[in-house]
mmCIF file of N, CA and C in Angstrom:
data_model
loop_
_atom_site.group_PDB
_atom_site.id
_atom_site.type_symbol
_atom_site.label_atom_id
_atom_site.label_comp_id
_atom_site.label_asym_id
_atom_site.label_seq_id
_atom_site.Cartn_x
_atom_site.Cartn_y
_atom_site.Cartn_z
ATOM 1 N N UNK A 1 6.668 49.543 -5.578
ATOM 2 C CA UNK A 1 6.823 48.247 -6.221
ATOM 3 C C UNK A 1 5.966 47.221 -5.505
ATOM 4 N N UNK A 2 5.399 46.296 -6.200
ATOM 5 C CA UNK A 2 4.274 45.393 -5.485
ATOM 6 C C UNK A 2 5.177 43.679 -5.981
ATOM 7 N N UNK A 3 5.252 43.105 -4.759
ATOM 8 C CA UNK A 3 5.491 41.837 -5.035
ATOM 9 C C UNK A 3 4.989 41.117 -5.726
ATOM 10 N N UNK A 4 5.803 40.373 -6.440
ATOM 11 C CA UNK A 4 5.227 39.264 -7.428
ATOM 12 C C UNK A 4 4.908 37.625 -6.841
ATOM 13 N N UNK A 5 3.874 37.154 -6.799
ATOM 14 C CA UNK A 5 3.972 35.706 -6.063
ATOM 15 C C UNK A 5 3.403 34.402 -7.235
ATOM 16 N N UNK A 6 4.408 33.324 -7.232
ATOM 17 C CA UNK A 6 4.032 32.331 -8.457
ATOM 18 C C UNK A 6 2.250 32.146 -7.834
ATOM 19 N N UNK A 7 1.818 31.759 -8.988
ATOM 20 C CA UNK A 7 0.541 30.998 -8.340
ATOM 21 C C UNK A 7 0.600 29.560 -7.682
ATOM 22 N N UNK A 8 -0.009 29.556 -6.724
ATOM 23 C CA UNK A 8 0.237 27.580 -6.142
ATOM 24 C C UNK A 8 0.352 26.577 -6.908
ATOM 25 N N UNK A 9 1.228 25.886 -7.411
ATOM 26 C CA UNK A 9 1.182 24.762 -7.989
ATOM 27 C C UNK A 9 0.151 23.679 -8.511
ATOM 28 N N UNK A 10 -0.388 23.636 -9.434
ATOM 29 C CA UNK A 10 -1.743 22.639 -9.456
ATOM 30 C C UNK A 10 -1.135 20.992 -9.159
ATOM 31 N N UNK A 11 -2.344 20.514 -8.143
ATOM 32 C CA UNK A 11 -2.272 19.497 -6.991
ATOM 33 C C UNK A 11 -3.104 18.546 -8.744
ATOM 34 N N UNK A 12 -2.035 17.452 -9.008
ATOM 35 C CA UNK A 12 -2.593 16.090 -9.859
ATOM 36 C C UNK A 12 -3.849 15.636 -8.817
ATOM 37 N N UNK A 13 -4.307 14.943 -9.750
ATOM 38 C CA UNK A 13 -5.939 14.573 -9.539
ATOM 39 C C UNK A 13 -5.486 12.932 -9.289
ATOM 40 N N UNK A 14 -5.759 12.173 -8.492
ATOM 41 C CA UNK A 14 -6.004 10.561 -8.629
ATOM 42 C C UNK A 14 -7.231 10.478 -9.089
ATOM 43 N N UNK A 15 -6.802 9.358 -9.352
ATOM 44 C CA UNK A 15 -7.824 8.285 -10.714
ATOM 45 C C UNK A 15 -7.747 7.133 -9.719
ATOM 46 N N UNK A 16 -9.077 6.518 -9.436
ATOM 47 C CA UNK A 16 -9.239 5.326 -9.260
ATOM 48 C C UNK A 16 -8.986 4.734 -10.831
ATOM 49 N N UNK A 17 -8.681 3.187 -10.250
ATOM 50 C CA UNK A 17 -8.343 2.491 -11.630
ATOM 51 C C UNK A 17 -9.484 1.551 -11.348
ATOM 52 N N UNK A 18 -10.287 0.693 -12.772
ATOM 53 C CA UNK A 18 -11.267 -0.022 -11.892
ATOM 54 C C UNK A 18 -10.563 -1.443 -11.554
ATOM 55 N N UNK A 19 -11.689 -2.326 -11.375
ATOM 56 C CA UNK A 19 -11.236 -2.911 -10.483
ATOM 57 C C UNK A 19 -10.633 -4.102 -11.764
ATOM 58 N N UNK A 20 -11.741 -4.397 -12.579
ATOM 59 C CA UNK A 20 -11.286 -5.183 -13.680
ATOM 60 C C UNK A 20 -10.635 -4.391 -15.159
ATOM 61 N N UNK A 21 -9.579 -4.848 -15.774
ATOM 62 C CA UNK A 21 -9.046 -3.913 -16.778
ATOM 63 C C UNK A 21 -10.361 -4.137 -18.192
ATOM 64 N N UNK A 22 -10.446 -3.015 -18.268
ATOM 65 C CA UNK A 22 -11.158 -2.691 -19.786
ATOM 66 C C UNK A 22 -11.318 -3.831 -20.851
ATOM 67 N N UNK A 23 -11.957 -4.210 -21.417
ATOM 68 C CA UNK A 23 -11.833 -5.485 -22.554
ATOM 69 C C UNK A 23 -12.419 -4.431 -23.957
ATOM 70 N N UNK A 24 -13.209 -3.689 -24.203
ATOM 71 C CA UNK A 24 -13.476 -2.813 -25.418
ATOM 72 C C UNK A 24 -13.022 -1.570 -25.327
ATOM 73 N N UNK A 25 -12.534 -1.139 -26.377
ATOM 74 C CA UNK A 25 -11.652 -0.231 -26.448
ATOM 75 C C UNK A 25 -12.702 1.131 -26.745
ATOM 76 N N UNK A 26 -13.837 0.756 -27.049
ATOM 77 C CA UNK A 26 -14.865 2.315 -27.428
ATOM 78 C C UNK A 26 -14.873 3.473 -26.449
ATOM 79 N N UNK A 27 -15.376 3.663 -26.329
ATOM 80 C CA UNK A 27 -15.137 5.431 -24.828
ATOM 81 C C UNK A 27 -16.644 4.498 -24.030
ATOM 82 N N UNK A 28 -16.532 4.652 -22.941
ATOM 83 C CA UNK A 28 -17.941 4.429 -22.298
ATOM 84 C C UNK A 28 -19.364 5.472 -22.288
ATOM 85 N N UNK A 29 -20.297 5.138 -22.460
ATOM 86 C CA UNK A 29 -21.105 5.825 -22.657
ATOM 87 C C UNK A 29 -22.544 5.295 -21.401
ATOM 88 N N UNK A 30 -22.529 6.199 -20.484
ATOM 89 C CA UNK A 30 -23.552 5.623 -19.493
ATOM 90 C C UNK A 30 -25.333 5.693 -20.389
ATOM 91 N N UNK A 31 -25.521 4.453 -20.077
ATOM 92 C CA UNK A 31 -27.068 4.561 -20.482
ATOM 93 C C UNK A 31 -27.603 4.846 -19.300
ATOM 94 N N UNK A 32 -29.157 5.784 -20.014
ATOM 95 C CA UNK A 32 -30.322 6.255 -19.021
ATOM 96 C C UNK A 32 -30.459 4.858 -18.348
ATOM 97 N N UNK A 33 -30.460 4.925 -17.016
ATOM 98 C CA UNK A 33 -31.353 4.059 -16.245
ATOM 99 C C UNK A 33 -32.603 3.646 -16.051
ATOM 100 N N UNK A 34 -33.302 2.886 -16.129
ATOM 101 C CA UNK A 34 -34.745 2.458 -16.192
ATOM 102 C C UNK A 34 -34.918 3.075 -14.741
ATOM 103 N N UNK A 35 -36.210 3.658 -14.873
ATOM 104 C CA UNK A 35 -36.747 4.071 -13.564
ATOM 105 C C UNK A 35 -37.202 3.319 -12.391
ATOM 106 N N UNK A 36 -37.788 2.200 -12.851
ATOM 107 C CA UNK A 36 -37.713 0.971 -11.653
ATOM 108 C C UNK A 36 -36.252 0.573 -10.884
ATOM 109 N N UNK A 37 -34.941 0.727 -11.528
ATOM 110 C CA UNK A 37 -33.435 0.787 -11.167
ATOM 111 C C UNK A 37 -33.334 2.162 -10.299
ATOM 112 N N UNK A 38 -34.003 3.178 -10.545
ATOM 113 C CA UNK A 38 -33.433 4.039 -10.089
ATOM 114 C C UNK A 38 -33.733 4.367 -8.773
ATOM 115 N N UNK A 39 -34.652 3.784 -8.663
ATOM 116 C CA UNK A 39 -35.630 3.854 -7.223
ATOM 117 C C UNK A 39 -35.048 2.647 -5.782
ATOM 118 N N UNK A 40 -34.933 1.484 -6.291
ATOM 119 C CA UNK A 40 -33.655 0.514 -5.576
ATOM 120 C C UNK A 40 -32.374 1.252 -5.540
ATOM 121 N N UNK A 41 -32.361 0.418 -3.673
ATOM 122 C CA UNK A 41 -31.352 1.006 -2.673
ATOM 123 C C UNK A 41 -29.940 -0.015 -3.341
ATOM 124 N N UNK A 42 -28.946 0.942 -3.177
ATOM 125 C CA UNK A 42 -27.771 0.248 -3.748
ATOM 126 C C UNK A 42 -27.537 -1.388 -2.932
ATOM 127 N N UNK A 43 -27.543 -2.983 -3.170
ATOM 128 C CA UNK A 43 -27.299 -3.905 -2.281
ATOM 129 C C UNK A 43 -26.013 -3.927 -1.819
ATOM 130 N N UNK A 44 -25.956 -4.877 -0.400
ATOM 131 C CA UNK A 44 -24.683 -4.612 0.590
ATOM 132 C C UNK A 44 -24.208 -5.594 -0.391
ATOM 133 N N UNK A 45 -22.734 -5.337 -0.113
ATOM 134 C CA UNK A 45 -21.516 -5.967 -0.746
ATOM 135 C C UNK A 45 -21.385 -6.988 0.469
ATOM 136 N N UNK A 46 -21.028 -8.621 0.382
ATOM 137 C CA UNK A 46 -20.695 -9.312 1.582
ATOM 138 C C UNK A 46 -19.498 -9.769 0.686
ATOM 139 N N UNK A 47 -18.630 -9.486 1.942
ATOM 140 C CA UNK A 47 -16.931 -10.093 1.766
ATOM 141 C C UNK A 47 -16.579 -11.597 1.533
ATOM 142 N N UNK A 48 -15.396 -12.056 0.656
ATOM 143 C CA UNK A 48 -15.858 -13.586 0.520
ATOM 144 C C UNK A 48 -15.146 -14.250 1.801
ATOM 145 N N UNK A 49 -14.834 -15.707 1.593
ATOM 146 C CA UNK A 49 -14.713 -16.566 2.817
ATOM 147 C C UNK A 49 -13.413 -16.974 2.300
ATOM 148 N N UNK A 50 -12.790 -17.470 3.006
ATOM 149 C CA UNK A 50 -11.936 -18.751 2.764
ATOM 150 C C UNK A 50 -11.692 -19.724 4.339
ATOM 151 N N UNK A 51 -12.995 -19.735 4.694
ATOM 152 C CA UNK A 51 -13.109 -20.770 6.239
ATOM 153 C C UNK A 51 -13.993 -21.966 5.994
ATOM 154 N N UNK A 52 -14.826 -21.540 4.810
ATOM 155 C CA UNK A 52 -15.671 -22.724 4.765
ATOM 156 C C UNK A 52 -15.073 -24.056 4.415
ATOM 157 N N UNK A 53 -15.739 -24.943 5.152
ATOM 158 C CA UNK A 53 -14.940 -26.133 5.409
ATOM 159 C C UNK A 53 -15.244 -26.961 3.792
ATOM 160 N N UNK A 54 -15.516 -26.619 3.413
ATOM 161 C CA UNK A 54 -15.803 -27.257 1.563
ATOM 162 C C UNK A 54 -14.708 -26.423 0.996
ATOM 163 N N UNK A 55 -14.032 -25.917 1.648
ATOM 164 C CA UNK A 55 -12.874 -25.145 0.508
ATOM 165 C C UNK A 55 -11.434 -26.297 0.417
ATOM 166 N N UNK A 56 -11.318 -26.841 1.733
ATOM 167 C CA UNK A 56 -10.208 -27.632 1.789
ATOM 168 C C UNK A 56 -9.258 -26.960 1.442
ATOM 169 N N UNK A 57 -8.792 -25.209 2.284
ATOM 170 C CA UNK A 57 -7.651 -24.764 1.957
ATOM 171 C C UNK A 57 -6.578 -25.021 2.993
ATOM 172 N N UNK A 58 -5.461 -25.668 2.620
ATOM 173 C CA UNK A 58 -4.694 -26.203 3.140
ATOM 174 C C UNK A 58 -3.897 -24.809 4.052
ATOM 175 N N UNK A 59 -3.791 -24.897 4.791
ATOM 176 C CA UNK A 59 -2.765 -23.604 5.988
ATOM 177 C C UNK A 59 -1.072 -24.270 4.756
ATOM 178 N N UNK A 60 -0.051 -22.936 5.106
ATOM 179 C CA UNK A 60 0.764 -22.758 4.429
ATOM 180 C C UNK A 60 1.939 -23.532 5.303
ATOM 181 N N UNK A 61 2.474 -24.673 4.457
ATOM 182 C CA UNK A 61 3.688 -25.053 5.483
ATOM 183 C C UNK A 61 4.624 -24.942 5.839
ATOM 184 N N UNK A 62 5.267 -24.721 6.984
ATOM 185 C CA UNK A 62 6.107 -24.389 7.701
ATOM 186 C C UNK A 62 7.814 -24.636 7.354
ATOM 187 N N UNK A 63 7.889 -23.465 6.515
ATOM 188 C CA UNK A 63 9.755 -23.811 6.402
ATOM 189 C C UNK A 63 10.037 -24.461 7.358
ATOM 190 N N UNK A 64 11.060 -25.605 6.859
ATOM 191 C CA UNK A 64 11.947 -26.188 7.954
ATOM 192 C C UNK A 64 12.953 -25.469 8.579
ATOM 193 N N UNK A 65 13.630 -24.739 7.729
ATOM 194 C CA UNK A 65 14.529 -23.727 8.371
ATOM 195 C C UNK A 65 13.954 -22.606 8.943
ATOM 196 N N UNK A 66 12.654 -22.111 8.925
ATOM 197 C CA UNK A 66 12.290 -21.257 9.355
ATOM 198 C C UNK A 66 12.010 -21.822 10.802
ATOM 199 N N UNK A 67 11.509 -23.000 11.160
ATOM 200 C CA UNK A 67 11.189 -23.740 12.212
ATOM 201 C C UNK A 67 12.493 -23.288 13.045
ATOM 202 N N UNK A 68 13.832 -24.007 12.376
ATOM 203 C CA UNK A 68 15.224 -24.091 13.187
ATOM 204 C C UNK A 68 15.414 -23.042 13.563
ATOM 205 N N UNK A 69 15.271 -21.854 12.652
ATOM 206 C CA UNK A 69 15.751 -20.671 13.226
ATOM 207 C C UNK A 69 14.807 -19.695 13.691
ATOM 208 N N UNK A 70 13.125 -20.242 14.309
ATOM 209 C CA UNK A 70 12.608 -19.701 15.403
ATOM 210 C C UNK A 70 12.120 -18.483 15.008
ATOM 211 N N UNK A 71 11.623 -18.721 13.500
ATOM 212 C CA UNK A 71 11.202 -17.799 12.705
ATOM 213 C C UNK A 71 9.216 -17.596 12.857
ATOM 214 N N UNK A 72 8.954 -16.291 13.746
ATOM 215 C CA UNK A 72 7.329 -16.490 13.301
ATOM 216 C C UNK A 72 7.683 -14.708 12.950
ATOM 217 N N UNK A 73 6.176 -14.900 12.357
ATOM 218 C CA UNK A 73 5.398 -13.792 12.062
ATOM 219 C C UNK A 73 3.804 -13.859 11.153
ATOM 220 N N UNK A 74 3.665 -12.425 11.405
ATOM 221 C CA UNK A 74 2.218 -12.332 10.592
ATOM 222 C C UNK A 74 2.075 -12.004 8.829
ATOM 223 N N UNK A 75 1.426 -12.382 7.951
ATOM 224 C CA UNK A 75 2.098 -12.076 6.324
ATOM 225 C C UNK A 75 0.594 -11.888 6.386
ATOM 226 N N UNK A 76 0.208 -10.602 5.872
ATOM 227 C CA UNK A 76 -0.548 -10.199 5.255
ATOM 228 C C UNK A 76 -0.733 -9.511 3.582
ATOM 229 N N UNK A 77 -1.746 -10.415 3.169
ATOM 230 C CA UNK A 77 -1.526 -10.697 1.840
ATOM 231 C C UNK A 77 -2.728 -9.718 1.436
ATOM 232 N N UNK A 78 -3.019 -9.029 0.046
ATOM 233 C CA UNK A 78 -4.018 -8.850 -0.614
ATOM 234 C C UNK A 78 -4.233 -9.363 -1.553
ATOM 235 N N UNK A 79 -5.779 -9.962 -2.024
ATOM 236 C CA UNK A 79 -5.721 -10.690 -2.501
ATOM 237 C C UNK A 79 -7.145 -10.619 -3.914
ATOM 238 N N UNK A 80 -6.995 -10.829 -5.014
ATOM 239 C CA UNK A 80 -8.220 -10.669 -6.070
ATOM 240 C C UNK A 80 -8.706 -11.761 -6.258
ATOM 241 N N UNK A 81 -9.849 -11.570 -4.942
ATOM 242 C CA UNK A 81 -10.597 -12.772 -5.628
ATOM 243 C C UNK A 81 -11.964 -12.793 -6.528
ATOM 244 N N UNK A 82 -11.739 -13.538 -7.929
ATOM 245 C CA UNK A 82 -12.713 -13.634 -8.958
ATOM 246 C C UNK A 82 -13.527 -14.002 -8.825
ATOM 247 N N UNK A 83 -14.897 -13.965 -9.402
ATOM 248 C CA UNK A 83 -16.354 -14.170 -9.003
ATOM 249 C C UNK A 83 -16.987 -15.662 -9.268
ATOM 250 N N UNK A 84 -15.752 -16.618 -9.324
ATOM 251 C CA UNK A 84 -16.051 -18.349 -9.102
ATOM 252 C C UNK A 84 -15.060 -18.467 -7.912
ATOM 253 N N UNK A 85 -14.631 -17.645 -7.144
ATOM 254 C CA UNK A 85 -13.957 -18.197 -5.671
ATOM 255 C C UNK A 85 -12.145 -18.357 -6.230
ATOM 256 N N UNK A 86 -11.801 -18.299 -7.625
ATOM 257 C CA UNK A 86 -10.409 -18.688 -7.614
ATOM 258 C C UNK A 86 -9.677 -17.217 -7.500
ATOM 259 N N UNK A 87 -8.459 -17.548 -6.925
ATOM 260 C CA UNK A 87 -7.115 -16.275 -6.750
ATOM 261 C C UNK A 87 -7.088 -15.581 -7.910
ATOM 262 N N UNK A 88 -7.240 -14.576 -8.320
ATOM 263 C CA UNK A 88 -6.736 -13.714 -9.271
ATOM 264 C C UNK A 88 -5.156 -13.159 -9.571
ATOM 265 N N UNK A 89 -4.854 -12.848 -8.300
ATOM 266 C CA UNK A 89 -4.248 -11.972 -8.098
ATOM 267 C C UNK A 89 -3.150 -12.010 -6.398
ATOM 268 N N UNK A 90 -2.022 -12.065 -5.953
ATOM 269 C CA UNK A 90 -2.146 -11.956 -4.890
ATOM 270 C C UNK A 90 -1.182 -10.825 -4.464
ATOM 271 N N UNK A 91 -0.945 -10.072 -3.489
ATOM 272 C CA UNK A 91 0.372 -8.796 -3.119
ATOM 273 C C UNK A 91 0.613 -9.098 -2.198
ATOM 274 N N UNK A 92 1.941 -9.066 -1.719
ATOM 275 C CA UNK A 92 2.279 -9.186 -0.275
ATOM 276 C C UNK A 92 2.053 -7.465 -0.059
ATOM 277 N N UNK A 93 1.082 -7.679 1.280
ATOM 278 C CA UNK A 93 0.589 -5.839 2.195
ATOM 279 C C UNK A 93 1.525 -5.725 3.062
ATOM 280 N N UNK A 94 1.334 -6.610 4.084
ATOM 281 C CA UNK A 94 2.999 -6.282 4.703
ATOM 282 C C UNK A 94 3.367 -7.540 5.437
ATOM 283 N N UNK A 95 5.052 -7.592 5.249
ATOM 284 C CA UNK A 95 5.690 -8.694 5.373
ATOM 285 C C UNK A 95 6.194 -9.096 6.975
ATOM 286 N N UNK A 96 6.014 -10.299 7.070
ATOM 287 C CA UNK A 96 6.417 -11.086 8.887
ATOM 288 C C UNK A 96 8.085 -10.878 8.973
ATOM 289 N N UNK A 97 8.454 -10.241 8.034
ATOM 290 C CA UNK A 97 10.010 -9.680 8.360
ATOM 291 C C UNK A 97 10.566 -11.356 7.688
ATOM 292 N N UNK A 98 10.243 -12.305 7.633
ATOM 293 C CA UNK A 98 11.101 -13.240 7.000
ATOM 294 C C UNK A 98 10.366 -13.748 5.455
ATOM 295 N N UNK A 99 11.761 -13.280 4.745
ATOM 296 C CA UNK A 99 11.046 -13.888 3.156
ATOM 297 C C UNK A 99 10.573 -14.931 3.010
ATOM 298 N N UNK A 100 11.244 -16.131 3.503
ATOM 299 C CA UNK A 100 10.914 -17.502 3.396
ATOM 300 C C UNK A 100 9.229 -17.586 3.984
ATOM 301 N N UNK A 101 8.806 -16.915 5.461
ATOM 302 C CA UNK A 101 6.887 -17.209 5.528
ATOM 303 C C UNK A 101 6.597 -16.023 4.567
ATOM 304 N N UNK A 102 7.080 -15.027 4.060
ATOM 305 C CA UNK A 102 6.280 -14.465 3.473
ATOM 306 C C UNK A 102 5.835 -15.286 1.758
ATOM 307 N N UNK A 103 6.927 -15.531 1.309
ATOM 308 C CA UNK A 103 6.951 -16.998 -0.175
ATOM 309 C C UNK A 103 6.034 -17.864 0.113
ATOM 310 N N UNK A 104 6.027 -18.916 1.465
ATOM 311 C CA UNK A 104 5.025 -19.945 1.611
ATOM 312 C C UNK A 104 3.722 -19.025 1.843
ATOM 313 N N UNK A 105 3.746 -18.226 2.382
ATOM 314 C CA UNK A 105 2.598 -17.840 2.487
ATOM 315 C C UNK A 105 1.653 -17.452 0.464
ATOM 316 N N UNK A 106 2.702 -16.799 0.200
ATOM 317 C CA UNK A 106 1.888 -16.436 -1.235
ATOM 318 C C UNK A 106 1.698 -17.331 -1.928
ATOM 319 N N UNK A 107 2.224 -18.389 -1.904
ATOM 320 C CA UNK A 107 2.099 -19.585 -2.657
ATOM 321 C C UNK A 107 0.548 -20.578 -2.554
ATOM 322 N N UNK A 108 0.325 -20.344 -1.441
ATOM 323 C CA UNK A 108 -0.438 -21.267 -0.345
ATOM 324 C C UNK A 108 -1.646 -20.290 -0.914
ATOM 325 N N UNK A 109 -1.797 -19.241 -0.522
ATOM 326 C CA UNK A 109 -3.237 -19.037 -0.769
ATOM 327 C C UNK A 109 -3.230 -18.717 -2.519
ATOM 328 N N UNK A 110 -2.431 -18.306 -3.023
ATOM 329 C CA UNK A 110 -2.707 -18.552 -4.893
ATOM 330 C C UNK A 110 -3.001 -19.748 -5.172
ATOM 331 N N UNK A 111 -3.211 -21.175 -4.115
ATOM 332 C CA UNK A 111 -3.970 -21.984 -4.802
ATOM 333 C C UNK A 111 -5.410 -22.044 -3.361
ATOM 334 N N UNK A 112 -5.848 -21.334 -2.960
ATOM 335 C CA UNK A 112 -7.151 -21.319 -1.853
ATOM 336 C C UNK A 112 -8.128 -21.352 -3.418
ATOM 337 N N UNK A 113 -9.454 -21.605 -2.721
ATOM 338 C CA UNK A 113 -10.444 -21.128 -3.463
ATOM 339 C C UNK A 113 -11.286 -20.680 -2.134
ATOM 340 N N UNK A 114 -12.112 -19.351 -2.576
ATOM 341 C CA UNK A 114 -12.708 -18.730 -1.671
ATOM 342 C C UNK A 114 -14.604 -18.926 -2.094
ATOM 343 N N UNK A 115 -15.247 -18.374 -1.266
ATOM 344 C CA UNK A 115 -16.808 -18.043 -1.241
ATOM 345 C C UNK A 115 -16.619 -16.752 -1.822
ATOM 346 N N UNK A 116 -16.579 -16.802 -2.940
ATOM 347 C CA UNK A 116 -16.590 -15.020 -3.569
ATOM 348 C C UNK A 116 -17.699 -14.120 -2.710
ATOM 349 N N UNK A 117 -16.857 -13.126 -2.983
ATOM 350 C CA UNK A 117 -17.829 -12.072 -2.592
ATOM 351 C C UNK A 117 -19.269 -11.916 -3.345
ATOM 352 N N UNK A 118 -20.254 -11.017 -2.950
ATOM 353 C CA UNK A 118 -21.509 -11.148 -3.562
ATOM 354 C C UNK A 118 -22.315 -9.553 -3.370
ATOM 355 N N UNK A 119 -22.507 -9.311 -4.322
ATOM 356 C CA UNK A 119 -23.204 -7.980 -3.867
ATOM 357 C C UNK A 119 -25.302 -8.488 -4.308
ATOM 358 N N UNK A 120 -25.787 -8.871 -3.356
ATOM 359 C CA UNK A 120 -26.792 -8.743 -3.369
ATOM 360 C C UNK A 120 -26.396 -10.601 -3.719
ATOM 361 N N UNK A 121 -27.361 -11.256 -4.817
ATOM 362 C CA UNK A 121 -27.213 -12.532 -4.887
ATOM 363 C C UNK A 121 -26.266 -13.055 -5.848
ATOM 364 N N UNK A 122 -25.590 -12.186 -6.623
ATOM 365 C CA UNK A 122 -25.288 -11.861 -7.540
ATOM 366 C C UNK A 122 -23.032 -11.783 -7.626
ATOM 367 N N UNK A 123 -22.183 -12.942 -7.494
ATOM 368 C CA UNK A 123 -21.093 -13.237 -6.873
ATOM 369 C C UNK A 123 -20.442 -12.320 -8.066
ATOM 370 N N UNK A 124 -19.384 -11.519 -7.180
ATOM 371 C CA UNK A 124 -18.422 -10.183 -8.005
ATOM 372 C C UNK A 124 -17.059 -10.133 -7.810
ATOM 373 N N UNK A 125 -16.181 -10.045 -8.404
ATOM 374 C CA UNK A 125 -14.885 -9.742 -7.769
ATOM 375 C C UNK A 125 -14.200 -9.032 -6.819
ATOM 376 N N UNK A 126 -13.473 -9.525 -5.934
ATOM 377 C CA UNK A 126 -13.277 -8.249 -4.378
ATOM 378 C C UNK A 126 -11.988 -8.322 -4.449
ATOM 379 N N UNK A 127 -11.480 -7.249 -4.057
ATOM 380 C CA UNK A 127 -9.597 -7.301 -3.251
ATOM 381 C C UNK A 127 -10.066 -7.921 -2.231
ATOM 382 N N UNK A 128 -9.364 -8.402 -1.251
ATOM 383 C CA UNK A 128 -9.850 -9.215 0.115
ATOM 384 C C UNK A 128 -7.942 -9.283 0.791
ATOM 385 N N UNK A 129 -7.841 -8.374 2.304
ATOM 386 C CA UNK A 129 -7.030 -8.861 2.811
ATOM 387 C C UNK A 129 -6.978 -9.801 3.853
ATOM 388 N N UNK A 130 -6.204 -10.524 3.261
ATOM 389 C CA UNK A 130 -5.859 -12.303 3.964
ATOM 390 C C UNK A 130 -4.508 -11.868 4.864
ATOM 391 N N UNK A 131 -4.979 -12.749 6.017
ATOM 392 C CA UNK A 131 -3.363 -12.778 7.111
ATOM 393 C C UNK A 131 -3.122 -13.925 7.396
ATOM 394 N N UNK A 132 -1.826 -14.477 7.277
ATOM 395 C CA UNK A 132 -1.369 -15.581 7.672
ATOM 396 C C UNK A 132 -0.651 -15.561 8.487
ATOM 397 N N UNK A 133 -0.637 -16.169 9.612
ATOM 398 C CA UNK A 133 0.008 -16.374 10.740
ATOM 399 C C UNK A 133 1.016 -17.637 10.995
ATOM 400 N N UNK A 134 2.091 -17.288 11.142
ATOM 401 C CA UNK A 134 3.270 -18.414 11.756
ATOM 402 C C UNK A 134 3.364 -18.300 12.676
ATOM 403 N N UNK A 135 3.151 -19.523 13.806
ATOM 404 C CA UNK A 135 3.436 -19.697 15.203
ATOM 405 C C UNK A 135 4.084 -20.716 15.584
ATOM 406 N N UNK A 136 4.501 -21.108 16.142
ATOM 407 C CA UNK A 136 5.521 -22.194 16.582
ATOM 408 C C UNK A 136 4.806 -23.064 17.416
ATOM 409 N N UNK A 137 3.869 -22.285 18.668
ATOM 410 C CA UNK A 137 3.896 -22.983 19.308
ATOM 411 C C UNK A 137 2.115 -23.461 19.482
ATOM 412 N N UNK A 138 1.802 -23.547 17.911
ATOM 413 C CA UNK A 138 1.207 -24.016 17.400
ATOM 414 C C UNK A 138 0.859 -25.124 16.184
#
């Protein structure tokens, strides 16, 4: 008698999703590339800003009760920013352990405007993770 063994389980495939959702519903169809395109090196992607001093983004303010009760931490946010510098999108990535900075915090940068990102000269939409910091004794 010869043992019987299931076959291994087939392992699901991930799918990147892109980055912006679909607007035409047709199937995509890649066009031939012009040969002058094909020969250019892919351009660097530069990450956007939110330091430049023309942004006037206000830092997130400080619960009062969070003050009293000696509340800091770090809130790191992800964030979609669109290719005119405004918030798209924001996620809390991971939380300073108190809801209250993690709320001011999301609030605060859904109204930042950033230096969009840019791939070559050309400004594009990026995820971008943002950290906000609560300190006291600052």
């Amino acid at each position: 008698p010869r043992a019987v063994t299931a076959p291994p389980p087939e392992r699901p495939v991930a799918q990147q999703a892109a980055a912006q959702p679909a607007t035409d519903p047709s199937p995509l169809v890649a066009a031939p590339a012009p040969q002058a395109e094909a020969r250019e090196a892919p351009q660097a992607v530069t990450p956007p800003r939110s330091d430049a001093a023309h942004l006037n983004n206000p830092p997130p303010p400080y619960p009062s009760l969070s003050r009293r009760l000696r509340e800091e931490g770090r809130v790191v946010l992800d964030v979609y920013i669109l290719a005119d510098g405004r918030v798209g999108e924001t996620r809390l990535r991971r939380s300073s352990g108190h809801p209250r900075l993690d709320e001011v915090a999301l609030d605060a940068v859904r109204r930042w405007r950033y230096v969009p990102a840019r791939r070559g000269d050309e400004p594009i939409p990026f995820w971008y993770v943002q950290p906000v910091d609560f300190r006291l004794d600052s």
